[in-house]
mmCIF file of C-alpha atoms in Angstrom:
data_model
loop_
_atom_site.group_PDB
_atom_site.id
_atom_site.type_symbol
_atom_site.label_atom_id
_atom_site.label_comp_id
_atom_site.label_asym_id
_atom_site.label_seq_id
_atom_site.Cartn_x
_atom_site.Cartn_y
_atom_site.Cartn_z
ATOM 1 C CA UNK B 1 0.005 0.051 0.013
ATOM 2 C CA UNK B 2 1.155 3.496 -0.943
ATOM 3 C CA UNK B 3 1.314 6.020 1.903
ATOM 4 C CA UNK B 4 0.429 9.042 -0.015
ATOM 5 C CA UNK B 5 0.545 11.336 2.997
ATOM 6 C CA UNK B 6 4.269 10.490 3.161
ATOM 7 C CA UNK B 7 4.852 12.085 -0.367
ATOM 8 C CA UNK B 8 4.085 15.406 1.024
ATOM 9 C CA UNK B 9 6.051 15.193 4.399
ATOM 10 C CA UNK B 10 9.764 16.034 3.348
ATOM 11 C CA UNK B 11 10.999 15.049 6.916
ATOM 12 C CA UNK B 12 9.378 11.591 6.557
ATOM 13 C CA UNK B 13 10.602 10.994 3.162
ATOM 14 C CA UNK B 14 14.256 11.807 4.332
ATOM 15 C CA UNK B 15 13.784 9.492 7.275
ATOM 16 C CA UNK B 16 12.657 6.720 5.046
ATOM 17 C CA UNK B 17 15.330 7.307 2.421
ATOM 18 C CA UNK B 18 17.976 5.010 4.083
ATOM 19 C CA UNK B 19 19.699 4.344 0.708
ATOM 20 C CA UNK B 20 20.185 7.916 -0.270
ATOM 21 C CA UNK B 21 17.977 7.570 -3.283
ATOM 22 C CA UNK B 22 16.426 10.921 -3.163
ATOM 23 C CA UNK B 23 19.909 12.648 -2.538
ATOM 24 C CA UNK B 24 21.183 10.711 -5.667
ATOM 25 C CA UNK B 25 18.301 11.950 -7.756
ATOM 26 C CA UNK B 26 18.635 15.485 -6.566
ATOM 27 C CA UNK B 27 22.357 15.538 -7.146
ATOM 28 C CA UNK B 28 22.171 14.135 -10.674
ATOM 29 C CA UNK B 29 23.317 17.439 -12.241
ATOM 30 C CA UNK B 30 26.331 17.768 -9.777
ATOM 31 C CA UNK B 31 27.235 14.174 -10.460
ATOM 32 C CA UNK B 32 27.462 14.837 -14.279
ATOM 33 C CA UNK B 33 29.728 17.909 -13.664
ATOM 34 C CA UNK B 34 31.966 15.853 -11.311
ATOM 35 C CA UNK B 35 32.149 12.935 -13.760
ATOM 36 C CA UNK B 36 32.972 15.345 -16.555
ATOM 37 C CA UNK B 37 35.794 16.922 -14.572
ATOM 38 C CA UNK B 38 36.980 13.379 -13.688
ATOM 39 C CA UNK B 39 37.162 12.668 -17.437
ATOM 40 C CA UNK B 40 39.125 15.673 -18.337
ATOM 41 C CA UNK B 41 41.585 15.085 -15.542
ATOM 42 C CA UNK B 42 41.969 11.511 -16.852
ATOM 43 C CA UNK B 43 42.833 12.996 -20.248
ATOM 44 C CA UNK B 44 39.632 12.104 -22.144
ATOM 45 C CA UNK B 45 39.435 15.553 -23.796
ATOM 46 C CA UNK B 46 43.109 15.296 -25.036
ATOM 47 C CA UNK B 47 42.661 12.078 -26.806
ATOM 48 C CA UNK B 48 43.515 11.982 -30.469
ATOM 49 C CA UNK B 49 41.967 8.753 -31.858
ATOM 50 C CA UNK B 50 43.197 7.361 -35.255
ATOM 51 C CA UNK B 51 39.526 6.811 -36.276
ATOM 52 C CA UNK B 52 36.180 5.535 -35.274
ATOM 53 C CA UNK B 53 36.033 2.031 -33.823
ATOM 54 C CA UNK B 54 34.609 -0.697 -35.792
ATOM 55 C CA UNK B 55 32.388 -1.697 -32.764
ATOM 56 C CA UNK B 56 31.984 -0.639 -29.087
ATOM 57 C CA UNK B 57 31.840 -3.361 -26.536
ATOM 58 C CA UNK B 58 30.328 -2.508 -23.144
ATOM 59 C CA UNK B 59 30.730 -4.800 -20.075
ATOM 60 C CA UNK B 60 29.523 -4.256 -16.493
ATOM 61 C CA UNK B 61 27.273 -5.769 -13.909
ATOM 62 C CA UNK B 62 23.764 -4.775 -12.924
ATOM 63 C CA UNK B 63 20.891 -2.500 -14.267
ATOM 64 C CA UNK B 64 22.947 0.594 -14.315
ATOM 65 C CA UNK B 65 25.374 -0.991 -16.897
ATOM 66 C CA UNK B 66 22.553 -2.451 -18.828
ATOM 67 C CA UNK B 67 20.924 1.123 -19.036
ATOM 68 C CA UNK B 68 24.215 2.838 -20.028
ATOM 69 C CA UNK B 69 24.840 0.354 -22.955
ATOM 70 C CA UNK B 70 21.129 0.871 -24.176
ATOM 71 C CA UNK B 71 21.635 4.752 -23.980
ATOM 72 C CA UNK B 72 24.873 4.759 -25.735
ATOM 73 C CA UNK B 73 23.549 2.395 -28.547
ATOM 74 C CA UNK B 74 20.552 4.606 -29.032
ATOM 75 C CA UNK B 75 22.688 7.866 -29.161
ATOM 76 C CA UNK B 76 25.275 6.341 -31.543
ATOM 77 C CA UNK B 77 22.623 5.099 -33.948
ATOM 78 C CA UNK B 78 22.557 2.031 -36.140
ATOM 79 C CA UNK B 79 25.704 2.978 -38.049
ATOM 80 C CA UNK B 80 28.003 2.461 -34.995
ATOM 81 C CA UNK B 81 27.330 -0.822 -33.431
ATOM 82 C CA UNK B 82 27.366 -0.774 -29.550
ATOM 83 C CA UNK B 83 27.311 -4.231 -28.124
ATOM 84 C CA UNK B 84 26.660 -5.097 -24.416
ATOM 85 C CA UNK B 85 28.593 -8.030 -23.194
ATOM 86 C CA UNK B 86 26.196 -9.914 -20.836
ATOM 87 C CA UNK B 87 27.930 -11.761 -17.927
ATOM 88 C CA UNK B 88 27.495 -15.390 -17.127
ATOM 89 C CA UNK B 89 27.803 -16.986 -13.726
ATOM 90 C CA UNK B 90 25.941 -18.949 -11.098
ATOM 91 C CA UNK B 91 25.170 -15.881 -8.981
ATOM 92 C CA UNK B 92 25.194 -12.031 -9.311
ATOM 93 C CA UNK B 93 28.014 -11.755 -6.808
ATOM 94 C CA UNK B 94 31.167 -9.968 -7.955
ATOM 95 C CA UNK B 95 33.303 -12.935 -7.747
ATOM 96 C CA UNK B 96 31.068 -15.257 -9.820
ATOM 97 C CA UNK B 97 30.545 -13.089 -12.889
ATOM 98 C CA UNK B 98 32.460 -13.717 -16.028
ATOM 99 C CA UNK B 99 32.589 -11.763 -19.441
ATOM 100 C CA UNK B 100 33.992 -12.991 -22.646
ATOM 101 C CA UNK B 101 34.971 -11.090 -25.787
ATOM 102 C CA UNK B 102 33.504 -12.204 -29.047
ATOM 103 C CA UNK B 103 35.959 -14.141 -31.284
ATOM 104 C CA UNK B 104 36.089 -11.365 -33.975
ATOM 105 C CA UNK B 105 37.258 -8.604 -31.364
ATOM 106 C CA UNK B 106 40.458 -7.008 -32.342
ATOM 107 C CA UNK B 107 42.546 -3.778 -32.582
ATOM 108 C CA UNK B 108 39.885 -1.774 -34.441
ATOM 109 C CA UNK B 109 37.404 -2.194 -31.535
ATOM 110 C CA UNK B 110 36.870 -0.410 -28.226
ATOM 111 C CA UNK B 111 36.043 -2.014 -24.927
ATOM 112 C CA UNK B 112 34.248 0.109 -22.399
ATOM 113 C CA UNK B 113 33.969 -1.216 -18.743
ATOM 114 C CA UNK B 114 31.380 0.486 -16.495
ATOM 115 C CA UNK B 115 30.943 -0.715 -12.782
ATOM 116 C CA UNK B 116 30.153 0.931 -9.549
ATOM 117 C CA UNK B 117 32.020 -1.956 -7.786
ATOM 118 C CA UNK B 118 35.371 -2.460 -9.418
ATOM 119 C CA UNK B 119 36.309 -5.752 -7.482
ATOM 120 C CA UNK B 120 35.013 -8.152 -10.088
ATOM 121 C CA UNK B 121 37.787 -10.600 -11.089
ATOM 122 C CA UNK B 122 35.870 -11.273 -14.342
ATOM 123 C CA UNK B 123 36.200 -7.550 -15.348
ATOM 124 C CA UNK B 124 39.957 -7.524 -14.605
ATOM 125 C CA UNK B 125 40.285 -10.737 -16.690
ATOM 126 C CA UNK B 126 38.348 -9.130 -19.468
ATOM 127 C CA UNK B 127 40.658 -6.240 -19.608
ATOM 128 C CA UNK B 128 43.649 -8.496 -19.941
ATOM 129 C CA UNK B 129 42.010 -10.467 -22.652
ATOM 130 C CA UNK B 130 41.350 -7.286 -24.473
ATOM 131 C CA UNK B 131 44.921 -6.158 -24.255
ATOM 132 C CA UNK B 132 46.065 -9.579 -25.567
ATOM 133 C CA UNK B 133 43.678 -9.026 -28.608
ATOM 134 C CA UNK B 134 45.056 -5.435 -29.154
ATOM 135 C CA UNK B 135 41.647 -3.936 -28.292
ATOM 136 C CA UNK B 136 41.702 -0.565 -26.518
ATOM 137 C CA UNK B 137 40.217 -0.519 -23.036
ATOM 138 C CA UNK B 138 38.501 2.263 -21.074
ATOM 139 C CA UNK B 139 37.054 1.837 -17.542
ATOM 140 C CA UNK B 140 34.778 3.713 -15.250
ATOM 141 C CA UNK B 141 34.989 2.369 -11.657
ATOM 142 C CA UNK B 142 35.792 3.472 -8.096
ATOM 143 C CA UNK B 143 39.402 4.452 -7.569
ATOM 144 C CA UNK B 144 41.821 2.140 -5.843
ATOM 145 C CA UNK B 145 39.960 -1.054 -6.861
ATOM 146 C CA UNK B 146 41.548 -4.088 -8.456
ATOM 147 C CA UNK B 147 40.054 -3.081 -11.813
ATOM 148 C CA UNK B 148 42.213 0.060 -11.619
ATOM 149 C CA UNK B 149 45.360 -1.948 -11.711
ATOM 150 C CA UNK B 150 44.050 -4.333 -14.434
ATOM 151 C CA UNK B 151 43.289 -1.395 -16.781
ATOM 152 C CA UNK B 152 46.649 0.262 -16.239
ATOM 153 C CA UNK B 153 48.330 -3.062 -16.902
ATOM 154 C CA UNK B 154 46.360 -3.252 -20.074
ATOM 155 C CA UNK B 155 47.650 0.240 -20.968
ATOM 156 C CA UNK B 156 44.024 1.443 -20.899
ATOM 157 C CA UNK B 157 42.461 4.642 -19.776
ATOM 158 C CA UNK B 158 40.881 4.713 -16.152
ATOM 159 C CA UNK B 159 38.388 7.298 -15.073
ATOM 160 C CA UNK B 160 37.455 7.247 -11.434
ATOM 161 C CA UNK B 161 33.762 6.934 -10.665
ATOM 162 C CA UNK B 162 32.167 10.179 -9.294
ATOM 163 C CA UNK B 163 30.729 8.925 -5.889
ATOM 164 C CA UNK B 164 29.336 10.740 -2.915
ATOM 165 C CA UNK B 165 30.333 10.173 0.683
ATOM 166 C CA UNK B 166 27.038 8.470 1.635
ATOM 167 C CA UNK B 167 27.589 5.864 -1.129
ATOM 168 C CA UNK B 168 30.618 4.079 0.538
ATOM 169 C CA UNK B 169 28.208 0.964 1.141
ATOM 170 C CA UNK B 170 28.592 -1.428 -1.628
ATOM 171 C CA UNK B 171 24.921 -2.390 -1.660
ATOM 172 C CA UNK B 172 24.170 1.363 -2.328
ATOM 173 C CA UNK B 173 26.567 1.546 -5.191
ATOM 174 C CA UNK B 174 25.185 -1.416 -7.060
ATOM 175 C CA UNK B 175 21.502 -0.318 -6.719
ATOM 176 C CA UNK B 176 19.661 1.284 -9.778
ATOM 177 C CA UNK B 177 20.303 4.679 -7.954
ATOM 178 C CA UNK B 178 20.124 7.749 -10.158
ATOM 179 C CA UNK B 179 23.639 9.029 -9.105
ATOM 180 C CA UNK B 180 25.326 5.820 -10.101
ATOM 181 C CA UNK B 181 23.765 5.965 -13.661
ATOM 182 C CA UNK B 182 25.054 9.469 -14.276
ATOM 183 C CA UNK B 183 28.423 8.761 -12.717
ATOM 184 C CA UNK B 184 28.827 5.851 -15.156
ATOM 185 C CA UNK B 185 27.138 7.308 -18.300
ATOM 186 C CA UNK B 186 28.881 10.666 -18.413
ATOM 187 C CA UNK B 187 32.561 9.623 -18.860
ATOM 188 C CA UNK B 188 31.509 7.209 -21.589
ATOM 189 C CA UNK B 189 29.596 9.816 -23.277
ATOM 190 C CA UNK B 190 32.888 11.925 -23.390
ATOM 191 C CA UNK B 191 34.785 9.118 -24.780
ATOM 192 C CA UNK B 192 32.401 8.336 -27.589
ATOM 193 C CA UNK B 193 32.421 12.108 -28.378
ATOM 194 C CA UNK B 194 36.150 12.045 -28.767
ATOM 195 C CA UNK B 195 36.092 8.982 -31.121
ATOM 196 C CA UNK B 196 33.300 10.624 -33.158
ATOM 197 C CA UNK B 197 30.440 8.135 -32.586
ATOM 198 C CA UNK B 198 28.209 10.843 -31.127
ATOM 199 C CA UNK B 199 28.073 14.490 -30.186
ATOM 200 C CA UNK B 200 28.589 15.177 -26.426
ATOM 201 C CA UNK B 201 31.012 18.039 -26.097
ATOM 202 C CA UNK B 202 31.763 19.590 -22.744
ATOM 203 C CA UNK B 203 29.203 22.397 -23.317
ATOM 204 C CA UNK B 204 26.515 19.767 -24.054
ATOM 205 C CA UNK B 205 27.294 17.939 -20.856
ATOM 206 C CA UNK B 206 26.855 21.092 -19.020
ATOM 207 C CA UNK B 207 23.514 21.762 -20.589
ATOM 208 C CA UNK B 208 22.532 18.136 -19.431
ATOM 209 C CA UNK B 209 23.668 19.142 -15.779
ATOM 210 C CA UNK B 210 21.560 22.222 -16.053
ATOM 211 C CA UNK B 211 18.380 20.347 -17.300
ATOM 212 C CA UNK B 212 18.913 17.694 -14.361
ATOM 213 C CA UNK B 213 19.268 20.667 -11.807
ATOM 214 C CA UNK B 214 15.975 22.150 -13.220
ATOM 215 C CA UNK B 215 14.152 18.814 -12.889
ATOM 216 C CA UNK B 216 15.417 18.567 -9.389
ATOM 217 C CA UNK B 217 13.981 21.777 -8.534
ATOM 218 C CA UNK B 218 10.660 20.709 -9.996
ATOM 219 C CA UNK B 219 10.571 17.206 -8.495
ATOM 220 C CA UNK B 220 12.223 17.796 -5.140
ATOM 221 C CA UNK B 221 10.784 16.522 -1.895
ATOM 222 C CA UNK B 222 9.628 19.988 -0.718
ATOM 223 C CA UNK B 223 7.451 20.427 -3.875
ATOM 224 C CA UNK B 224 3.844 19.352 -3.238
ATOM 225 C CA UNK B 225 2.323 16.409 -5.018
ATOM 226 C CA UNK B 226 -0.285 18.498 -6.993
ATOM 227 C CA UNK B 227 2.660 20.538 -8.841
ATOM 228 C CA UNK B 228 5.316 17.748 -8.724
ATOM 229 C CA UNK B 229 5.171 15.663 -11.848
ATOM 230 C CA UNK B 230 7.331 12.662 -10.239
ATOM 231 C CA UNK B 231 5.249 12.534 -6.984
ATOM 232 C CA UNK B 232 2.037 12.704 -9.111
ATOM 233 C CA UNK B 233 3.190 9.794 -11.322
ATOM 234 C CA UNK B 234 4.209 7.780 -8.232
ATOM 235 C CA UNK B 235 0.658 8.369 -6.717
ATOM 236 C CA UNK B 236 -0.971 7.417 -9.949
ATOM 237 C CA UNK B 237 0.998 4.086 -10.163
ATOM 238 C CA UNK B 238 -0.030 3.093 -6.623
ATOM 239 C CA UNK B 239 -1.733 -0.412 -6.986
ATOM 240 C CA UNK B 240 -1.306 -0.289 -10.677
ATOM 241 C CA UNK B 241 0.722 -2.306 -13.122
ATOM 242 C CA UNK B 242 2.590 0.271 -15.138
ATOM 243 C CA UNK B 243 2.383 -0.393 -18.981
ATOM 244 C CA UNK B 244 5.144 1.941 -20.337
ATOM 245 C CA UNK B 245 4.668 3.132 -23.939
ATOM 246 C CA UNK B 246 7.372 5.236 -25.509
ATOM 247 C CA UNK B 247 7.678 7.364 -28.602
ATOM 248 C CA UNK B 248 10.704 8.840 -30.146
ATOM 249 C CA UNK B 249 14.282 7.671 -30.199
ATOM 250 C CA UNK B 250 15.270 8.992 -26.760
ATOM 251 C CA UNK B 251 12.136 7.977 -25.104
ATOM 252 C CA UNK B 252 12.884 4.324 -25.610
ATOM 253 C CA UNK B 253 15.864 3.718 -23.332
ATOM 254 C CA UNK B 254 14.209 6.152 -20.900
ATOM 255 C CA UNK B 255 11.077 3.775 -20.636
ATOM 256 C CA UNK B 256 13.404 0.699 -20.320
ATOM 257 C CA UNK B 257 15.318 2.449 -17.455
ATOM 258 C CA UNK B 258 11.930 3.365 -15.770
ATOM 259 C CA UNK B 259 10.882 -0.233 -15.874
ATOM 260 C CA UNK B 260 14.282 -1.490 -14.386
ATOM 261 C CA UNK B 261 14.207 1.155 -11.658
ATOM 262 C CA UNK B 262 10.680 0.181 -10.652
ATOM 263 C CA UNK B 263 11.576 -3.322 -10.307
ATOM 264 C CA UNK B 264 14.961 -2.884 -8.455
ATOM 265 C CA UNK B 265 13.975 0.033 -6.272
ATOM 266 C CA UNK B 266 10.352 -0.504 -5.392
ATOM 267 C CA UNK B 267 10.009 -4.030 -6.185
ATOM 268 C CA UNK B 268 7.132 -3.432 -8.874
ATOM 269 C CA UNK B 269 6.752 -5.060 -12.195
ATOM 270 C CA UNK B 270 6.136 -3.098 -15.333
ATOM 271 C CA UNK B 271 5.748 -3.707 -19.069
ATOM 272 C CA UNK B 272 7.407 -1.591 -21.587
ATOM 273 C CA UNK B 273 7.052 -1.299 -25.391
ATOM 274 C CA UNK B 274 7.524 1.354 -28.235
ATOM 275 C CA UNK B 275 4.861 2.938 -30.205
ATOM 276 C CA UNK B 276 3.221 2.155 -32.570
ATOM 277 C CA UNK B 277 3.874 -1.661 -32.138
ATOM 278 C CA UNK B 278 2.909 -1.469 -28.516
ATOM 279 C CA UNK B 279 -0.643 -0.791 -29.667
ATOM 280 C CA UNK B 280 -0.781 -4.429 -31.203
ATOM 281 C CA UNK B 281 1.126 -6.204 -28.546
ATOM 282 C CA UNK B 282 -0.565 -4.751 -25.497
ATOM 283 C CA UNK B 283 -4.124 -4.470 -27.073
ATOM 284 C CA UNK B 284 -5.139 -8.014 -25.584
ATOM 285 C CA UNK B 285 -3.690 -7.163 -22.179
ATOM 286 C CA UNK B 286 -5.616 -4.059 -21.986
ATOM 287 C CA UNK B 287 -8.784 -5.915 -22.943
ATOM 288 C CA UNK B 288 -8.313 -8.605 -20.323
ATOM 289 C CA UNK B 289 -8.589 -8.910 -16.550
ATOM 290 C CA UNK B 290 -6.093 -6.101 -15.892
ATOM 291 C CA UNK B 291 -8.272 -3.393 -17.441
ATOM 292 C CA UNK B 292 -9.834 -1.061 -14.905
ATOM 293 C CA UNK B 293 -13.352 -2.083 -16.174
ATOM 294 C CA UNK B 294 -12.643 -5.925 -15.795
ATOM 295 C CA UNK B 295 -13.768 -6.140 -12.093
ATOM 296 C CA UNK B 296 -17.086 -4.322 -11.604
ATOM 297 C CA UNK B 297 -17.300 -5.727 -8.095
ATOM 298 C CA UNK B 298 -14.264 -3.702 -7.059
ATOM 299 C CA UNK B 299 -16.477 -0.788 -6.321
ATOM 300 C CA UNK B 300 -17.896 -2.842 -3.366
ATOM 301 C CA UNK B 301 -14.493 -3.897 -2.138
ATOM 302 C CA UNK B 302 -13.738 -3.095 1.591
ATOM 303 C CA UNK B 303 -11.113 -0.536 1.159
ATOM 304 C CA UNK B 304 -9.668 -1.145 4.699
ATOM 305 C CA UNK B 305 -9.612 -5.142 4.804
ATOM 306 C CA UNK B 306 -9.332 -6.101 1.077
ATOM 307 C CA UNK B 307 -6.337 -5.346 -0.909
ATOM 308 C CA UNK B 308 -6.882 -3.451 -4.222
ATOM 309 C CA UNK B 309 -7.084 -5.425 -7.369
ATOM 310 C CA UNK B 310 -4.106 -4.762 -9.838
ATOM 311 C CA UNK B 311 -5.086 -2.884 -12.837
ATOM 312 C CA UNK B 312 -2.971 -1.540 -15.769
ATOM 313 C CA UNK B 313 -2.112 2.139 -16.152
ATOM 314 C CA UNK B 314 -0.419 3.289 -19.319
ATOM 315 C CA UNK B 315 2.503 5.607 -19.023
ATOM 316 C CA UNK B 316 3.234 7.425 -22.218
ATOM 317 C CA UNK B 317 6.846 8.762 -22.468
ATOM 318 C CA UNK B 318 7.184 10.904 -25.587
ATOM 319 C CA UNK B 319 10.146 12.705 -27.213
ATOM 320 C CA UNK B 320 9.188 14.852 -30.147
ATOM 321 C CA UNK B 321 8.720 12.500 -33.098
ATOM 322 C CA UNK B 322 10.342 13.469 -36.352
ATOM 323 C CA UNK B 323 8.246 14.963 -39.164
ATOM 324 C CA UNK B 324 5.209 15.332 -36.775
ATOM 325 C CA UNK B 325 4.179 11.794 -37.054
ATOM 326 C CA UNK B 326 2.850 10.375 -33.898
ATOM 327 C CA UNK B 327 0.821 7.487 -32.634
ATOM 328 C CA UNK B 328 -0.134 9.118 -29.271
ATOM 329 C CA UNK B 329 -3.807 9.821 -30.315
ATOM 330 C CA UNK B 330 -4.119 6.206 -31.255
ATOM 331 C CA UNK B 331 -2.603 5.231 -27.917
ATOM 332 C CA UNK B 332 -4.947 7.469 -25.918
ATOM 333 C CA UNK B 333 -8.008 5.994 -27.767
ATOM 334 C CA UNK B 334 -6.922 2.368 -27.151
ATOM 335 C CA UNK B 335 -6.306 3.002 -23.511
ATOM 336 C CA UNK B 336 -9.380 5.058 -22.899
ATOM 337 C CA UNK B 337 -11.644 2.481 -24.903
ATOM 338 C CA UNK B 338 -10.643 -0.082 -22.310
ATOM 339 C CA UNK B 339 -11.261 2.381 -19.287
ATOM 340 C CA UNK B 340 -7.416 2.264 -18.697
ATOM 341 C CA UNK B 341 -6.080 5.550 -17.246
ATOM 342 C CA UNK B 342 -3.023 7.143 -18.881
ATOM 343 C CA UNK B 343 -0.309 9.305 -17.690
ATOM 344 C CA UNK B 344 1.877 11.313 -20.061
ATOM 345 C CA UNK B 345 5.328 12.777 -19.847
ATOM 346 C CA UNK B 346 6.869 15.029 -22.571
ATOM 347 C CA UNK B 347 10.175 16.820 -22.146
ATOM 348 C CA UNK B 348 10.607 20.612 -22.745
ATOM 349 C CA UNK B 349 12.416 21.537 -25.970
ATOM 350 C CA UNK B 350 16.255 21.040 -26.195
ATOM 351 C CA UNK B 351 18.998 19.019 -27.621
ATOM 352 C CA UNK B 352 18.601 15.042 -27.790
ATOM 353 C CA UNK B 353 20.792 14.529 -24.707
ATOM 354 C CA UNK B 354 18.771 17.201 -22.663
ATOM 355 C CA UNK B 355 15.316 15.649 -23.363
ATOM 356 C CA UNK B 356 16.663 12.272 -22.644
ATOM 357 C CA UNK B 357 18.054 13.604 -19.341
ATOM 358 C CA UNK B 358 14.649 15.150 -18.490
ATOM 359 C CA UNK B 359 12.627 11.872 -19.162
ATOM 360 C CA UNK B 360 15.191 9.790 -17.090
ATOM 361 C CA UNK B 361 15.266 12.397 -14.245
ATOM 362 C CA UNK B 362 11.388 12.562 -13.699
ATOM 363 C CA UNK B 363 10.796 8.811 -13.957
ATOM 364 C CA UNK B 364 13.845 8.123 -11.684
ATOM 365 C CA UNK B 365 12.269 10.602 -9.019
ATOM 366 C CA UNK B 366 8.944 8.769 -9.557
ATOM 367 C CA UNK B 367 10.563 5.387 -8.819
ATOM 368 C CA UNK B 368 12.220 6.627 -5.669
ATOM 369 C CA UNK B 369 9.012 8.273 -4.375
ATOM 370 C CA UNK B 370 7.119 5.037 -5.132
ATOM 371 C CA UNK B 371 9.721 2.942 -3.271
ATOM 372 C CA UNK B 372 9.832 5.287 -0.207
ATOM 373 C CA UNK B 373 6.119 5.655 0.070
ATOM 374 C CA UNK B 374 5.415 2.025 -0.307
ATOM 375 C CA UNK B 375 8.127 0.943 2.356
ATOM 376 C CA UNK B 376 10.295 -0.827 -0.214
#
């Protein structure tokens, strides 16, 4: 059950935030600036690559690394393959995970390692394997970890992870926390800008940080629910199954990030799909037992003794589609025809990185508020 009164009590939110999630979301802009500074100090801005890599391989554990790979692949576009190396192992523990390079990996490829831990032996072995193949290596991880030595031994580039004092606990660092995402993502953006796979110069990263600061002001714990888009979304998703529909290139990875954050931070399932295909793939779902109109007896449910039935709620995340073509009207018609409520988020105008940052920031705040208010 969601305690909606908690949402408008900043002191109670702070007390419930034992993992520092709200602070991580509020400090996202500062984390981008710190990570950009770490990248510059590591020499990223001075790199003079011989050319674009044939392929970019990304390795790392957990939801944050998955999201980073998704984001970079989307921003780089289909002409520059970005491939995530999924780990194998018997458990998600750092010592049990292993990564392998594809057989074709060689000197014309680039390996990016992103981890909030840095103690994984499998990543150290991967860096050594890349060195023996002649593949360039860049790693973002906490300083002073075994991975630091492995990357230096492979003659690679190491960028220290931008951390906060309250994130010294390993469990906090490996969560789908907003601060972790931006600490890993920002240096890799700077790297791929230097090798020519995407455009993320220092001034663009500064604009991303400014947009994240703006969202933190709009969505902070002191802002009341009625004027706070993140708190509003969290309240709307109480006792609902989020069905996340995305439209626009940038909205796709933002929606998948939202679903992952809901699962890891608040323990809530979510479905995600891109428009217009989502209208076909989720049509039967909205017409089934999850539709709000599927349980007419719910009106007579004892609101105190009986738990609420789980019904779908569509969350439409939109970036501005090219050419003005949009499936949003059809999405609204489909949802409302099945009495399914719909929430919509659309970023303010700006460059692709800025609109992407806004969608991620608002949904990150919403996932955190949902986790705190539901006692997760």
